Short mmCIF file of C-alpha atoms in Angstrom, two decimals:
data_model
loop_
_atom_site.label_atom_id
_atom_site.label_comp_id
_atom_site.label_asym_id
_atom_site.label_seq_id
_atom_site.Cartn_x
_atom_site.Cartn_y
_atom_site.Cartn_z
CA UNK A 1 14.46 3.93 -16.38
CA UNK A 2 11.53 5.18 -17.35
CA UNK A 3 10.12 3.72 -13.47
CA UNK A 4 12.60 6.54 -12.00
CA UNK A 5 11.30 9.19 -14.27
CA UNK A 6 8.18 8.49 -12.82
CA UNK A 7 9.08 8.82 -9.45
CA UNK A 8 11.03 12.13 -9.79
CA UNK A 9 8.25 13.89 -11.99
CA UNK A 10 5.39 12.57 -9.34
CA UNK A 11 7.60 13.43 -6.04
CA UNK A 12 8.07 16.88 -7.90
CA UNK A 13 4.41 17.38 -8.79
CA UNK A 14 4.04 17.18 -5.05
CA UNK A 15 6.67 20.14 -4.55
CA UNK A 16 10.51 21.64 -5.44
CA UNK A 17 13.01 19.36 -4.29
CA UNK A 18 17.04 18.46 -4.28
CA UNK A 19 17.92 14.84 -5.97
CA UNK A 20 18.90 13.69 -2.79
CA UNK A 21 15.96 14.47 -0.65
CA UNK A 22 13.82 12.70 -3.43
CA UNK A 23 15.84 9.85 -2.52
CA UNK A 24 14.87 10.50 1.07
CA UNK A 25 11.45 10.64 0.75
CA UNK A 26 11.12 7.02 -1.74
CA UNK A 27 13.02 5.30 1.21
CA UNK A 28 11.31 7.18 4.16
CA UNK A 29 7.75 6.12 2.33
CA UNK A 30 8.80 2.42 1.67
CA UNK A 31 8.84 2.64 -2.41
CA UNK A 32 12.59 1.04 -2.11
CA UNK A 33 10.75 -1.82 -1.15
CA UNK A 34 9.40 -2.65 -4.30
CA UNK A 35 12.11 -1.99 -6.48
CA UNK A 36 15.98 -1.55 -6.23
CA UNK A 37 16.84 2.08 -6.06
CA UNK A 38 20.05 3.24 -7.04
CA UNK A 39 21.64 6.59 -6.58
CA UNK A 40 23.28 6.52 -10.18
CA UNK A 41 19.97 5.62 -11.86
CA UNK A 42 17.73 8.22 -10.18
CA UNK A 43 20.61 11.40 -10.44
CA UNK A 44 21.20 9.97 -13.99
CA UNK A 45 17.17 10.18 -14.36
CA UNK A 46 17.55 14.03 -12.98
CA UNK A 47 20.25 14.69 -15.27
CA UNK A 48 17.91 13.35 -18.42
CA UNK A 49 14.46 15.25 -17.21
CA UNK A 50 16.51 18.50 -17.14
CA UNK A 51 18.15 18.12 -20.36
CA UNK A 52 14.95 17.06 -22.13
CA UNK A 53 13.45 20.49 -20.23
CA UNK A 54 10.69 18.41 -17.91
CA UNK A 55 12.42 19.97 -14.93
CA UNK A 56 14.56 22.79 -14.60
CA UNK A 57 16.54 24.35 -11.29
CA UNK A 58 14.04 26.40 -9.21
CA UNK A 59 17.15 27.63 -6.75
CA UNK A 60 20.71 26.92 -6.36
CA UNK A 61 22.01 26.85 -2.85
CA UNK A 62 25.81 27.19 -2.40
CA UNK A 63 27.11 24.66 -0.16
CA UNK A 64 30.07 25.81 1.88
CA UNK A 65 33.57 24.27 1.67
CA UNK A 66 35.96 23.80 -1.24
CA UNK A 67 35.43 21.71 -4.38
CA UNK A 68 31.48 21.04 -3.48
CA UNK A 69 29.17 21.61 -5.99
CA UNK A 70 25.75 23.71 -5.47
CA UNK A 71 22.84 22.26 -3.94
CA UNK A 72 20.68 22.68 -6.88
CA UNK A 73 16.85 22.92 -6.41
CA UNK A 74 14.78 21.49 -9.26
CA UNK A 75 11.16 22.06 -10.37
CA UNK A 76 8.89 20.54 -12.43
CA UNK A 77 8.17 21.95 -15.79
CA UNK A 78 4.55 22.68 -17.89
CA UNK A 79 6.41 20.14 -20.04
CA UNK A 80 7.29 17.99 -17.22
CA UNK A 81 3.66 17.74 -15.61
CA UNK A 82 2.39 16.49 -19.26
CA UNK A 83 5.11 13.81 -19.42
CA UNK A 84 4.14 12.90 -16.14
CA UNK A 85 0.66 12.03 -17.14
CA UNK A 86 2.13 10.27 -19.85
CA UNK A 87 4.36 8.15 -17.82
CA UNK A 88 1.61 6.87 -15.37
CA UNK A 89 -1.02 5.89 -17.68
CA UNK A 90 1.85 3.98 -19.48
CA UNK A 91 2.87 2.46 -16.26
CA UNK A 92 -0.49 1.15 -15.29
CA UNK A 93 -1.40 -0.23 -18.71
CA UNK A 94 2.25 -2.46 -18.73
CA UNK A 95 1.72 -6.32 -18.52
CA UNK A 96 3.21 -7.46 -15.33
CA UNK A 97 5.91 -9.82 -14.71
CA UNK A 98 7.22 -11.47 -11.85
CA UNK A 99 10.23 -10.65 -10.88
CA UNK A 100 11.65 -12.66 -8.09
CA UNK A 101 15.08 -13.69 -8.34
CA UNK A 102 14.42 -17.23 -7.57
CA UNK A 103 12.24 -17.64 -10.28
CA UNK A 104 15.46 -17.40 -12.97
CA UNK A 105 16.86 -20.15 -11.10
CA UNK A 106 14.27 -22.68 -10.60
CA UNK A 107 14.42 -24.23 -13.76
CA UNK A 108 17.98 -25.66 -13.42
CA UNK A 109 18.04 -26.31 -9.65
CA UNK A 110 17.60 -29.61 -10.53
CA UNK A 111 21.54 -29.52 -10.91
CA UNK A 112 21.88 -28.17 -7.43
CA UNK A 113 22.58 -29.42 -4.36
CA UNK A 114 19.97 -29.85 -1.44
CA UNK A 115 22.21 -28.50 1.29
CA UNK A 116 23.36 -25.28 -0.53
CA UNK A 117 19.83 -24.44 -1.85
CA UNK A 118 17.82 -24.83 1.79
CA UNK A 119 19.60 -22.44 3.02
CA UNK A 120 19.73 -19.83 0.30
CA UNK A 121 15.58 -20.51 0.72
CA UNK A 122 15.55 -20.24 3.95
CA UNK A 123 17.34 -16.63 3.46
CA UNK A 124 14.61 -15.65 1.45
CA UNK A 125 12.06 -16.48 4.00
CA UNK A 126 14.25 -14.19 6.30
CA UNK A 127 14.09 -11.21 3.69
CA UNK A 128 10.39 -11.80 3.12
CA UNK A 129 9.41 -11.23 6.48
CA UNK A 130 11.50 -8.51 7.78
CA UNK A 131 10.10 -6.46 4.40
CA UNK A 132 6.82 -7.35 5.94
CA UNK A 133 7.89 -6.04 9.27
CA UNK A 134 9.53 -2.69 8.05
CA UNK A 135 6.45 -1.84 5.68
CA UNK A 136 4.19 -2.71 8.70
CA UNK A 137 5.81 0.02 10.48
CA UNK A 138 6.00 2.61 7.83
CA UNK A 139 2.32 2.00 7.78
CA UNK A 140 2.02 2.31 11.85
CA UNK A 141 4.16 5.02 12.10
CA UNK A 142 2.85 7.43 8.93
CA UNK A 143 0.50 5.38 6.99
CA UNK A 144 -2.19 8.36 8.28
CA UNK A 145 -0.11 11.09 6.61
CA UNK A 146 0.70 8.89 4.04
CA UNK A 147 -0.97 10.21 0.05
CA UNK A 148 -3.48 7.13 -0.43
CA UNK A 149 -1.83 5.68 -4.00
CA UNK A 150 1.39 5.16 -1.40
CA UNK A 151 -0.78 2.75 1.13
CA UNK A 152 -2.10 1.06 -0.84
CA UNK A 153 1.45 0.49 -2.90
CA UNK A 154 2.61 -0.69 0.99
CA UNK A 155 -0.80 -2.57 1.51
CA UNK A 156 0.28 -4.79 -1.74
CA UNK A 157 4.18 -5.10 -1.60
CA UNK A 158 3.18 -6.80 1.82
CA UNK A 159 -0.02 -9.11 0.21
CA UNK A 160 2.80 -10.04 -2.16
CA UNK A 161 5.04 -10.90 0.17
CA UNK A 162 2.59 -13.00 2.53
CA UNK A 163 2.06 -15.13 -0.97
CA UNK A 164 5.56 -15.43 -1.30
CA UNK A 165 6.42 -16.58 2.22
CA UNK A 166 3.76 -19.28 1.64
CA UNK A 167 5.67 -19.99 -2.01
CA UNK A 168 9.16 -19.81 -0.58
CA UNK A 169 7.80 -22.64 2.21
CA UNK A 170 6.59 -25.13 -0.60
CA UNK A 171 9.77 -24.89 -2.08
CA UNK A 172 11.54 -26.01 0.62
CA UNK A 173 9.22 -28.76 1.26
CA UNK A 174 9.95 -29.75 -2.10
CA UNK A 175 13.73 -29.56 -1.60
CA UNK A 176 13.29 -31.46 1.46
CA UNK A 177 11.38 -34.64 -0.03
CA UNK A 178 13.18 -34.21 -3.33
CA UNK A 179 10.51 -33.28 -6.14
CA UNK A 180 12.40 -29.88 -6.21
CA UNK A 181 15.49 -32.10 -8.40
CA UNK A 182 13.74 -34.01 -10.15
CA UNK A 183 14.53 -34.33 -13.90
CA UNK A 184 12.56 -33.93 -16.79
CA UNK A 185 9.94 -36.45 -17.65
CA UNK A 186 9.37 -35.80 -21.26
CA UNK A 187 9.63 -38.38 -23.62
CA UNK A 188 10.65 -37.44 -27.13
CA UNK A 189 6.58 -38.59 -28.13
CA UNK A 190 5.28 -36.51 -25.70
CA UNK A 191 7.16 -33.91 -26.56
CA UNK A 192 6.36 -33.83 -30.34
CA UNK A 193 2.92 -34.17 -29.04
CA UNK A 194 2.54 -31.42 -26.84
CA UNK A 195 4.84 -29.23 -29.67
CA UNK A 196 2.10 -30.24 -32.12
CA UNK A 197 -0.94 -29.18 -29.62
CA UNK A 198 0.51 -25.97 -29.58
CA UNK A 199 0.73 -25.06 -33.14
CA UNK A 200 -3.15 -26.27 -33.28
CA UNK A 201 -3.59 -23.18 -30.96
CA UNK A 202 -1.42 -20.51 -32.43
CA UNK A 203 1.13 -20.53 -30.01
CA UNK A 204 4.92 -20.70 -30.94
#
C-alpha cells in the first residue's frame, strides 16, 4: 500500500492528474512491470491520500451521460509533497526480498511431479523474456523522454530478469536429471548439530 502511495504522490509531483490517467502513465512507462498493479489498490490509495488531505481535487470535469460520476482532477498538497519525501526515503532504506513466485514453492516440489513442473518452468522462461522484450521497447521507443530514476528502474527489472532466465534454466536442468526432488538428507545428528552451531552464533 504504501508502494501505491508512492506512485500517486510522485506521478502528482510531476503534475495534476485523474486516477485513471495515473494508471496510464505507470503502464505506458513500464512500472507494471515490476509490481502487480491493481485498479482497486491504486483508486483505494487516491481515496486514502485525499482523506488524509495529501491531495485534494484541483478540477472536476462533468462527464456527460446519466449515472456517471465527475471526472475529478486531483493535486498534490503542501502536505502531500512532505509525505512524499517521507515515503521515498522509507522506500529506499527497506531490506529487499525476493519475490518470485517460484521461490514459495521450491521447497516442497520435491512432492511434485516432473512432467507438471517442466512445463509450469518452462512458462516462466516464456514470461521472463517477453518482459525483457516489452521493457526493451519502452526503452527504444521513449527511454530518451523518459525522467532518468524511470530508466534506470527499466534498466534493472530487465538485469533481473536476464538472472532469472539463467535461474529458471538451472531449475529445469535440475528437474530434468532429478536433484530438483530429491529429499532431505538430514540426519537427526546433523541436525542437532547444525541447530547447536547456530545458537553458538546468535541466530534462532
Amino acid at each position: 500500500m504504501s508502494s501505491m502511495r508512492l506512485f500517486v504522490l510522485g506521478l502528482l509531483m510531476e503534475g495534476d492528474k485523474h486516477p485513471y490517467e495515473i494508471r496510464q502513465t505507470i503502464k505506458a512507462r513500464g512500472w507494471n512491470e515490476a509490481f502487480k498493479l491493481r485498479d482497486g489498490s491504486l483508486y483505494y490509495a487516491v481515496d486514502q491520500l485525499r482523506d488524509d488531505g495529501l491531495i485534494e481535487a484541483a478540477e472536476v470535469v462533468p462527464v456527460p451521460g446519466d449515472n456517471r460520476p465527475d471526472k475529478t482532477i486531483f493535486r498534490i498538497t503542501d502536505a502531500g509533497q512532505s509525505a512524499f519525501q517521507k515515503l521515498l526515503y522509507e522506500q529506499m532504506r527497506q531490506n529487499a526480498y525476493p519475490q518470485h513466485p517460484v521461490l514459495m514453492a521450491l521447497p516442497f516440489v520435491r512432492h511434485g511431479q516432473v512432467d507438471a513442473v517442466l512445463p509450469l518452468l518452462e512458462a516462466q522462461i516464456a514470461n521472463c523474456d517477453a518482459r525483457q522484450e516489452r521493457l526493451n521497447e519502452v526503452l527504444e521507443m521513449k527511454g530518451e523522454y523518459l525522467p532518468g530514476g524511470s530508466v534506470k528502474m527499466i534498466e534493472g527489472i530487465i538485469r533481473f530478469s536476464q538472472i532469472e532466465r539463467q535461474w529458471l534454466e538451472q531449475l529445469i536442468a535440475s528437474a530434468q536429471s532429478g536433484e530438483l526432488f530429491e529429499g532431505p538428507k538430514w540426519t537427526p545428528e546433523l541436525l542437532d548439530a547444525y541447530t547447536k552451531k547456530m545458537a553458538e552464533w546468535g541466530h534462532d
